[in-house]
Every structure is written in C-alpha cells, then in structure tokens.
C-alpha cells in the first residue's frame, strides 16, 4: 500500500519473486498532470497508478518509456504524461476508472493487480503545528512548518471492494516506502482499509524511506515515521521495519542537503522498545537519485513472507 515513486521502485524487484501481488494506490494526488486531469475530467488522479502499472508490467522497455513519456511542449499537452492520457482515454471509453486500470493491466501483462484505494478521488488536508489548515496533496509539502496530522475529505470514503478483499486475504501487508503524509497515510485514513489492516493476521511490514522529505518529514528518525502512523491510527500496526543502514557518500548527502533532505536516522533502540523487529541492510543505490536497491529489498521481503507462512498453521496466517 502506498503511492509515488517509492512504491514503484520496490515493486520492480518484488514482481520477480513467486508472489501474488496486489498494489493498493492512493487517490489523493492533485498536482501536475494528474491534478489537471482530475479537475477537468472529474476522474481519480492517474499518475501514481500509472507509475505502479509501469513498474509491474511485463513489456518491452520501449513500452514502459512510452507510458512515462512527458510532453515538454504543445498547448494543452505540455506537462502531461502519455500514460496519464491513456488512462484518461480508457476511463472515458470504459465508463469508469477502475475498469480502465483493469484493462490497461491486461494490455501490459501486469504481474499481479493494481487497485486504487477508492473509486473516487479524495482531498487531503493537513493541520499544521501552527494551526494552519493546508488543503491539497501537492500543497502540503510546500507549506513549510511541521505537520500535526492529515485527514481525508470525505472522511468516510468507501474503499474499493477488491482492495478490501485483497487485504483480508493477504499473507503479508507492506506499507511504504513513499511520502509519509501524502502517499502512505492517505491509504490508512480510508476507514475500512485501516480496519482491515488492523484486524488482519498477515505479517505487517513497514519499509522506511532512505531520506527525509522536505516539508513532510524534516529531521525524522525511523521511529518518528512509525509514531506518525500510530498517532493517526492509534495502534502499532507493524511486526517488522525494513531500514537502510548503509553509509551514504558525503557528496550525495551534500547534494540532497541543498534541498533540505538528509538520511533518515536509524534509532534502533527506540524501535525495539516499541516491539518492532528491525531488518537493517545496505539498501541504497545512487545513480541520478538515491533509490532502494530493489534486489536486496525484495529478497528481505520475500524471506520474511516465506518464514511467516512456514510458521503459520496450514501455511495460512
């Protein structure tokens, strides 16, 4: 469960494992191409869904590049992703967004299922520590200040039934990596989804971000991320926390520090005091950006899931 780039990166490695994967993706995005299509066509935002579909697709690299292609010029086209426009067209042809996602999944031979958390788009609000209320997922990180809590409008949004069923039948539930307040928590704020996660006997794993996110998690430690989830849900959800403990080169840290980001500090003792089991490894790769090492990350996840199933009666938690 999640959204944004982090979920897509993780899924690229995880889809290679012999697992039946369902990705549940937030529908709170209101920025860029997604925000324009959401506003003008009255449809859920397609961007995060498109990223996840592309990550889980079994297609030639050229097709993935086509889905990611973003127009740089053209009146009305500049800034739009071609994949977003394809999803918008399929939504119009099929009559609803969920069917459009299902059909594109079939065309792209997606390994698993990709589901929006809800059939309708939601509006995300953030209450800041200074009392301000910021409305809109894209505006929250730009607001400056400390986020106290986030909420959805409508608060009683109904989840997609297939998403609810996937959680209820899961052997493992993974949340993260991704923007804590604008990608991860919006899924858990859908009331029935949160209830399903809480009541599930599946192994529950939190994959923590490598770097803090300016405007969202400035100076956060790993335990601060989990405390934010606890503050919103009222329970310690997770059995395991997967974190990076690899050293990030000074040059890379300096590059990120210029934008206000720094490595998320692993405060292992605080995590273990709250009952979390910590899986720490060198989980970062740096090319143009820092990203999780998908091979290592998927290996740890797969091992945890296999061990969990093997310890459960009849192989079913």
mmCIF file of C-alpha atoms in Angstrom, residues 3 10 133 215-216 225:
data_model
loop_
_atom_site.group_PDB
_atom_site.id
_atom_site.type_symbol
_atom_site.label_atom_id
_atom_site.label_comp_id
_atom_site.label_asym_id
_atom_site.label_seq_id
_atom_site.Cartn_x
_atom_site.Cartn_y
_atom_site.Cartn_z
ATOM 1 C CA UNK A 3 1.942 5.661 -3.840
ATOM 2 C CA UNK A 10 10.020 -1.612 -4.632
ATOM 3 C CA UNK A 133 -5.031 24.004 7.538
ATOM 4 C CA UNK A 215 8.141 19.820 4.131
ATOM 5 C CA UNK A 216 6.943 16.428 5.396
ATOM 6 C CA UNK A 225 7.781 7.756 10.903
#
